[in-house]
Amino acid sequence: MKVKAHRNGSDAEASVLTRDQYEEELRVLQIELVKLQKHFLCCNDKILVVFEGRDAAGKDGTIKRITEHLSPRETRVVALGKPSDRDRGSWYFQRYVQQLPTAGEFTLFNRSWYNRAGVERVMGFCTEAEYEEFMESVSAFEKMLVRSGIRLIKYYLDISKAEQKRRLASRRKDPLKQWKVSPIDEQAVSLWANYSKARNEMLQRTGEVVPWSVVRADDKRVARLNVIKDMLHRLHYSGKNYRLVRPQAEVVFPYDEKHLKTGAIAK
């Protein structure tokens, strides 16, 4: 299975997987995920995976495939809504701390404290001082999480402008996806350059303690499979099938500024 190394913003990459191939590979990876969960339940591990990315980048679908066959008692998906007045008057990280995993728990954040570096920054929902305070303190916050025993992994799902536009248009037409449509989504394409600038600064300045992994997500199926592979590859568990969990380096890769110049990250 190969994916083009070069990305052109006007062409969404065609899937190289048939649906049957995708479903077959997904099933064996989901079996590996069950092995992982059995292992960290025995060891009382605390696993936290953060998903960030553009609107319509595929965070919901990726998380759904990860959690589909895991125990709902020990698996939590956190997708916090608009902060309340009390939240706005509290320490910025406070409402996220309440959602952190306990021993034997697997927690996935569908957007996270990085809202401040993305949506809040672009849409003007925070002040410049609040933004800078966040950027200066987030590494210390994540260092505390890691030192407390939390295994933290951060993914940024990246898509081209043309693909985002196509997905948002499709979302508006689908009666089953109306809950995904929001006023912020409507501005995602027009504010593309602003979001790119905010993304670049976030990836550059907040990877010191826990580096970012970028996921090329124009092809949803390939992206989902490779996120699962990458996560399984990083985490220790008994009975791992190493042959199955090798992610494609051109789909999931550590952030590096050079990727902005090569086109591996959408401009």
mmCIF file of C-alpha atoms in Angstrom:
data_model
loop_
_atom_site.group_PDB
_atom_site.id
_atom_site.type_symbol
_atom_site.label_atom_id
_atom_site.label_comp_id
_atom_site.label_asym_id
_atom_site.label_seq_id
_atom_site.Cartn_x
_atom_site.Cartn_y
_atom_site.Cartn_z
ATOM 1 C CA MET A 1 0.000 0.000 0.000
ATOM 2 C CA LYS A 2 1.630 3.234 -1.140
ATOM 3 C CA VAL A 3 0.591 6.852 -0.896
ATOM 4 C CA LYS A 4 1.957 9.641 -3.082
ATOM 5 C CA ALA A 5 4.755 11.507 -1.356
ATOM 6 C CA HIS A 6 3.857 14.797 -3.022
ATOM 7 C CA ARG A 7 0.668 16.636 -2.150
ATOM 8 C CA ASN A 8 -1.068 19.071 -4.464
ATOM 9 C CA GLY A 9 -3.692 21.209 -2.781
ATOM 10 C CA SER A 10 -6.013 20.914 -5.783
ATOM 11 C CA ASP A 11 -6.050 17.123 -5.894
ATOM 12 C CA ALA A 12 -7.375 14.855 -3.176
ATOM 13 C CA GLU A 13 -5.405 11.621 -3.206
ATOM 14 C CA ALA A 14 -7.384 8.635 -4.480
ATOM 15 C CA SER A 15 -7.617 5.735 -2.053
ATOM 16 C CA VAL A 16 -5.341 2.832 -2.867
ATOM 17 C CA LEU A 17 -7.487 0.509 -0.750
ATOM 18 C CA THR A 18 -10.733 -1.156 -1.705
ATOM 19 C CA ARG A 19 -13.418 -1.227 0.978
ATOM 20 C CA ASP A 20 -12.889 -4.964 1.508
ATOM 21 C CA GLN A 21 -9.129 -4.496 1.920
ATOM 22 C CA TYR A 22 -9.722 -1.641 4.332
ATOM 23 C CA GLU A 23 -12.234 -3.591 6.432
ATOM 24 C CA GLU A 24 -9.961 -6.629 6.568
ATOM 25 C CA GLU A 25 -6.923 -4.629 7.680
ATOM 26 C CA LEU A 26 -8.975 -2.605 10.152
ATOM 27 C CA ARG A 27 -10.271 -5.766 11.794
ATOM 28 C CA VAL A 28 -6.794 -7.202 12.480
ATOM 29 C CA LEU A 29 -5.650 -3.842 13.871
ATOM 30 C CA GLN A 30 -8.695 -3.638 16.123
ATOM 31 C CA ILE A 31 -7.751 -7.070 17.474
ATOM 32 C CA GLU A 32 -4.343 -5.592 18.309
ATOM 33 C CA LEU A 33 -6.103 -2.714 20.091
ATOM 34 C CA VAL A 34 -7.994 -5.208 22.250
ATOM 35 C CA LYS A 35 -4.648 -6.845 23.128
ATOM 36 C CA LEU A 36 -3.331 -3.408 24.070
ATOM 37 C CA GLN A 37 -6.278 -2.690 26.335
ATOM 38 C CA LYS A 38 -5.993 -6.055 28.099
ATOM 39 C CA HIS A 39 -2.322 -5.313 28.747
ATOM 40 C CA PHE A 40 -2.704 -1.828 30.207
ATOM 41 C CA LEU A 41 -5.645 -2.925 32.352
ATOM 42 C CA CYS A 42 -3.332 -5.486 33.968
ATOM 43 C CA CYS A 43 -0.508 -2.956 34.331
ATOM 44 C CA ASN A 44 -2.690 0.032 35.362
ATOM 45 C CA ASP A 45 -1.255 2.158 32.576
ATOM 46 C CA LYS A 46 -2.694 5.605 31.886
ATOM 47 C CA ILE A 47 -2.898 6.389 28.169
ATOM 48 C CA LEU A 48 -3.926 9.740 26.724
ATOM 49 C CA VAL A 49 -4.129 10.413 22.986
ATOM 50 C CA VAL A 50 -4.796 13.945 21.730
ATOM 51 C CA PHE A 51 -6.303 14.523 18.280
ATOM 52 C CA GLU A 52 -6.073 17.956 16.700
ATOM 53 C CA GLY A 53 -6.508 19.070 13.099
ATOM 54 C CA ARG A 54 -8.462 21.147 10.652
ATOM 55 C CA ASP A 55 -12.240 21.069 10.574
ATOM 56 C CA ALA A 56 -13.365 17.937 8.690
ATOM 57 C CA ALA A 57 -9.897 16.361 8.935
ATOM 58 C CA GLY A 58 -11.375 13.060 10.133
ATOM 59 C CA LYS A 59 -10.852 13.131 13.896
ATOM 60 C CA ASP A 60 -14.318 11.725 14.680
ATOM 61 C CA GLY A 61 -13.995 8.824 12.247
ATOM 62 C CA THR A 62 -10.501 7.909 13.389
ATOM 63 C CA ILE A 63 -11.483 7.894 17.067
ATOM 64 C CA LYS A 64 -14.597 5.849 16.305
ATOM 65 C CA ARG A 65 -12.527 3.089 14.655
ATOM 66 C CA ILE A 66 -10.059 3.035 17.548
ATOM 67 C CA THR A 67 -12.711 2.696 20.260
ATOM 68 C CA GLU A 68 -15.248 0.568 18.358
ATOM 69 C CA HIS A 69 -14.415 -2.756 20.043
ATOM 70 C CA LEU A 70 -12.778 -1.574 23.262
ATOM 71 C CA SER A 71 -14.323 -1.810 26.713
ATOM 72 C CA PRO A 72 -16.550 1.252 27.259
ATOM 73 C CA ARG A 73 -15.849 1.169 31.000
ATOM 74 C CA GLU A 74 -12.123 1.790 30.557
ATOM 75 C CA THR A 75 -12.261 3.858 27.354
ATOM 76 C CA ARG A 76 -13.337 7.496 27.299
ATOM 77 C CA VAL A 77 -13.661 9.964 24.457
ATOM 78 C CA VAL A 78 -13.494 13.585 25.609
ATOM 79 C CA ALA A 79 -14.946 16.251 23.328
ATOM 80 C CA LEU A 80 -15.581 19.307 25.453
ATOM 81 C CA GLY A 81 -17.971 21.984 24.277
ATOM 82 C CA LYS A 82 -17.898 25.736 24.646
ATOM 83 C CA PRO A 83 -16.396 26.783 28.007
ATOM 84 C CA SER A 84 -18.847 27.996 30.646
ATOM 85 C CA ASP A 85 -18.504 31.269 32.562
ATOM 86 C CA ARG A 86 -16.961 29.260 35.403
ATOM 87 C CA ASP A 87 -14.488 27.650 32.998
ATOM 88 C CA ARG A 88 -13.483 31.056 31.666
ATOM 89 C CA GLY A 89 -12.808 32.238 35.217
ATOM 90 C CA SER A 90 -10.667 29.200 36.091
ATOM 91 C CA TRP A 91 -7.102 28.155 35.329
ATOM 92 C CA TYR A 92 -7.174 27.421 31.595
ATOM 93 C CA PHE A 93 -6.110 23.762 31.944
ATOM 94 C CA GLN A 94 -8.500 23.049 34.827
ATOM 95 C CA ARG A 95 -11.405 21.586 32.884
ATOM 96 C CA TYR A 96 -9.038 19.333 30.948
ATOM 97 C CA VAL A 97 -7.345 18.062 34.125
ATOM 98 C CA GLN A 98 -10.711 16.723 35.296
ATOM 99 C CA GLN A 99 -10.823 14.495 32.193
ATOM 100 C CA LEU A 100 -7.354 12.947 32.458
ATOM 101 C CA PRO A 101 -7.089 9.135 32.536
ATOM 102 C CA THR A 102 -6.794 7.235 35.776
ATOM 103 C CA ALA A 103 -4.970 3.907 36.200
ATOM 104 C CA GLY A 104 -6.056 1.346 33.604
ATOM 105 C CA GLU A 105 -7.881 3.920 31.509
ATOM 106 C CA PHE A 106 -7.553 4.852 27.846
ATOM 107 C CA THR A 107 -8.662 8.419 27.098
ATOM 108 C CA LEU A 108 -8.874 10.108 23.694
ATOM 109 C CA PHE A 109 -9.298 13.873 23.369
ATOM 110 C CA ASN A 110 -11.201 15.000 20.282
ATOM 111 C CA ARG A 111 -9.640 18.438 20.391
ATOM 112 C CA SER A 112 -7.955 19.466 23.605
ATOM 113 C CA TRP A 113 -6.251 22.333 25.414
ATOM 114 C CA TYR A 114 -4.775 23.162 21.993
ATOM 115 C CA ASN A 115 -8.064 24.885 21.163
ATOM 116 C CA ARG A 116 -6.335 27.981 22.479
ATOM 117 C CA ALA A 117 -3.592 27.703 19.871
ATOM 118 C CA GLY A 118 -6.046 27.002 17.044
ATOM 119 C CA VAL A 119 -9.718 27.984 16.990
ATOM 120 C CA GLU A 120 -9.501 30.473 19.862
ATOM 121 C CA ARG A 121 -6.444 32.132 18.336
ATOM 122 C CA VAL A 122 -7.899 32.418 14.820
ATOM 123 C CA MET A 123 -11.446 33.365 15.835
ATOM 124 C CA GLY A 124 -10.366 35.912 18.446
ATOM 125 C CA PHE A 125 -11.900 33.988 21.370
ATOM 126 C CA CYS A 126 -8.829 34.678 23.510
ATOM 127 C CA THR A 127 -6.613 37.707 24.015
ATOM 128 C CA GLU A 128 -3.026 37.922 22.796
ATOM 129 C CA ALA A 129 -1.874 37.743 26.430
ATOM 130 C CA GLU A 130 -3.938 34.585 27.047
ATOM 131 C CA TYR A 131 -2.539 33.007 23.917
ATOM 132 C CA GLU A 132 1.071 33.767 24.862
ATOM 133 C CA GLU A 133 0.517 32.531 28.416
ATOM 134 C CA PHE A 134 -0.765 29.244 27.001
ATOM 135 C CA MET A 135 2.137 28.858 24.593
ATOM 136 C CA GLU A 136 4.632 29.533 27.370
ATOM 137 C CA SER A 137 3.022 27.152 29.896
ATOM 138 C CA VAL A 138 1.769 24.180 27.853
ATOM 139 C CA SER A 139 5.138 22.386 27.783
ATOM 140 C CA ALA A 140 5.394 22.595 31.585
ATOM 141 C CA PHE A 141 1.835 21.284 31.854
ATOM 142 C CA GLU A 142 2.602 18.325 29.599
ATOM 143 C CA LYS A 143 5.814 17.630 31.479
ATOM 144 C CA MET A 144 3.743 17.267 34.656
ATOM 145 C CA LEU A 145 1.420 14.817 32.906
ATOM 146 C CA VAL A 146 4.312 12.699 31.661
ATOM 147 C CA ARG A 147 6.062 12.728 35.045
ATOM 148 C CA SER A 148 2.814 11.602 36.704
ATOM 149 C CA GLY A 149 2.876 8.440 34.586
ATOM 150 C CA ILE A 150 0.526 9.402 31.762
ATOM 151 C CA ARG A 151 1.576 8.130 28.335
ATOM 152 C CA LEU A 152 0.728 11.090 26.115
ATOM 153 C CA ILE A 153 0.592 10.931 22.302
ATOM 154 C CA LYS A 154 -0.339 13.903 20.071
ATOM 155 C CA TYR A 155 -1.630 13.695 16.485
ATOM 156 C CA TYR A 156 -2.355 16.530 14.088
ATOM 157 C CA LEU A 157 -4.579 15.418 11.182
ATOM 158 C CA ASP A 158 -3.749 17.480 8.110
ATOM 159 C CA ILE A 159 -5.773 17.810 4.898
ATOM 160 C CA SER A 160 -5.560 19.906 1.760
ATOM 161 C CA LYS A 161 -7.755 22.948 1.216
ATOM 162 C CA ALA A 162 -9.582 21.285 -1.686
ATOM 163 C CA GLU A 163 -10.348 18.201 0.402
ATOM 164 C CA GLN A 164 -11.595 20.259 3.339
ATOM 165 C CA LYS A 165 -13.882 22.217 1.030
ATOM 166 C CA ARG A 166 -15.252 18.991 -0.457
ATOM 167 C CA ARG A 167 -15.893 17.398 2.950
ATOM 168 C CA LEU A 168 -17.591 20.467 4.393
ATOM 169 C CA ALA A 169 -19.886 20.673 1.362
ATOM 170 C CA SER A 170 -20.732 16.975 1.722
ATOM 171 C CA ARG A 171 -21.410 17.442 5.438
ATOM 172 C CA ARG A 172 -23.927 20.200 4.770
ATOM 173 C CA LYS A 173 -25.862 17.947 2.370
ATOM 174 C CA ASP A 174 -25.948 14.871 4.611
ATOM 175 C CA PRO A 175 -28.960 14.870 6.994
ATOM 176 C CA LEU A 176 -27.109 12.463 9.319
ATOM 177 C CA LYS A 177 -24.186 14.871 9.760
ATOM 178 C CA GLN A 178 -26.087 18.068 10.545
ATOM 179 C CA TRP A 179 -24.786 17.986 14.119
ATOM 180 C CA LYS A 180 -21.285 18.511 12.701
ATOM 181 C CA VAL A 181 -22.194 21.753 10.920
ATOM 182 C CA SER A 182 -21.301 24.900 12.873
ATOM 183 C CA PRO A 183 -20.731 28.603 12.180
ATOM 184 C CA ILE A 184 -17.003 28.050 12.769
ATOM 185 C CA ASP A 185 -16.972 25.371 10.048
ATOM 186 C CA GLU A 186 -18.461 27.864 7.619
ATOM 187 C CA GLN A 187 -15.405 30.089 8.082
ATOM 188 C CA ALA A 188 -12.817 27.287 7.949
ATOM 189 C CA VAL A 189 -12.112 27.627 4.228
ATOM 190 C CA SER A 190 -12.122 31.434 4.113
ATOM 191 C CA LEU A 191 -9.726 31.533 7.081
ATOM 192 C CA TRP A 192 -7.486 28.791 5.678
ATOM 193 C CA ALA A 193 -4.300 30.910 5.709
ATOM 194 C CA ASN A 194 -4.951 32.069 9.298
ATOM 195 C CA TYR A 195 -5.406 28.483 10.448
ATOM 196 C CA SER A 196 -2.232 27.459 8.603
ATOM 197 C CA LYS A 197 -0.248 30.139 10.393
ATOM 198 C CA ALA A 198 -1.703 29.159 13.793
ATOM 199 C CA ARG A 199 -1.034 25.462 13.087
ATOM 200 C CA ASN A 200 2.570 26.093 12.094
ATOM 201 C CA GLU A 201 3.285 28.108 15.217
ATOM 202 C CA MET A 202 1.597 25.522 17.435
ATOM 203 C CA LEU A 203 3.524 22.601 15.952
ATOM 204 C CA GLN A 204 6.795 24.527 16.131
ATOM 205 C CA ARG A 205 6.458 25.805 19.694
ATOM 206 C CA THR A 206 4.666 23.011 21.571
ATOM 207 C CA GLY A 207 6.535 19.824 20.697
ATOM 208 C CA GLU A 208 9.407 20.100 23.133
ATOM 209 C CA VAL A 209 8.142 17.599 25.730
ATOM 210 C CA VAL A 210 5.780 15.503 23.606
ATOM 211 C CA PRO A 211 6.531 15.837 19.877
ATOM 212 C CA TRP A 212 3.686 16.118 17.390
ATOM 213 C CA SER A 213 2.950 13.439 14.824
ATOM 214 C CA VAL A 214 1.415 14.771 11.609
ATOM 215 C CA VAL A 215 -1.074 12.581 9.766
ATOM 216 C CA ARG A 216 -1.743 13.132 6.067
ATOM 217 C CA ALA A 217 -5.486 12.577 6.099
ATOM 218 C CA ASP A 218 -6.783 13.343 2.594
ATOM 219 C CA ASP A 219 -7.450 9.605 2.312
ATOM 220 C CA LYS A 220 -9.581 8.766 5.353
ATOM 221 C CA ARG A 221 -9.090 5.024 5.197
ATOM 222 C CA VAL A 222 -5.318 5.174 4.877
ATOM 223 C CA ALA A 223 -5.124 7.800 7.639
ATOM 224 C CA ARG A 224 -7.227 5.757 10.083
ATOM 225 C CA LEU A 225 -5.220 2.597 9.560
ATOM 226 C CA ASN A 226 -1.897 4.373 9.927
ATOM 227 C CA VAL A 227 -2.888 6.251 13.085
ATOM 228 C CA ILE A 228 -3.835 2.937 14.686
ATOM 229 C CA LYS A 229 -0.597 1.336 13.499
ATOM 230 C CA ASP A 230 1.487 4.228 14.786
ATOM 231 C CA MET A 231 -0.209 4.179 18.177
ATOM 232 C CA LEU A 232 0.208 0.405 18.523
ATOM 233 C CA HIS A 233 3.830 0.682 17.389
ATOM 234 C CA ARG A 234 4.597 3.221 20.151
ATOM 235 C CA LEU A 235 2.861 1.481 23.051
ATOM 236 C CA HIS A 236 4.086 -1.655 24.784
ATOM 237 C CA TYR A 237 1.752 -4.638 25.146
ATOM 238 C CA SER A 238 2.000 -8.415 25.239
ATOM 239 C CA GLY A 239 1.542 -10.423 22.070
ATOM 240 C CA LYS A 240 2.187 -7.523 19.683
ATOM 241 C CA ASN A 241 2.272 -8.478 16.012
ATOM 242 C CA TYR A 242 5.130 -6.218 14.915
ATOM 243 C CA ARG A 243 4.579 -7.016 11.247
ATOM 244 C CA LEU A 244 1.093 -5.475 11.376
ATOM 245 C CA VAL A 245 1.884 -2.269 13.227
ATOM 246 C CA ARG A 246 4.456 -0.582 10.995
ATOM 247 C CA PRO A 247 2.977 2.784 9.936
ATOM 248 C CA GLN A 248 3.804 4.320 6.552
ATOM 249 C CA ALA A 249 6.393 7.055 7.028
ATOM 250 C CA GLU A 250 4.797 9.190 4.317
ATOM 251 C CA VAL A 251 1.399 9.111 6.087
ATOM 252 C CA VAL A 252 2.355 9.542 9.768
ATOM 253 C CA PHE A 253 5.577 11.363 10.580
ATOM 254 C CA PRO A 254 7.128 13.528 13.326
ATOM 255 C CA TYR A 255 6.650 17.236 12.741
ATOM 256 C CA ASP A 256 9.620 19.001 11.217
ATOM 257 C CA GLU A 257 9.661 22.479 9.698
ATOM 258 C CA LYS A 258 11.088 21.044 6.470
ATOM 259 C CA HIS A 259 7.745 19.366 5.778
ATOM 260 C CA LEU A 260 6.178 22.798 5.240
ATOM 261 C CA LYS A 261 8.572 23.388 2.339
ATOM 262 C CA THR A 262 8.220 19.959 0.730
ATOM 263 C CA GLY A 263 4.418 20.029 0.704
ATOM 264 C CA ALA A 264 4.065 17.055 3.077
ATOM 265 C CA ILE A 265 2.069 19.468 5.254
ATOM 266 C CA ALA A 266 -0.643 21.432 3.437
ATOM 267 C CA LYS A 267 0.169 25.121 2.971
#
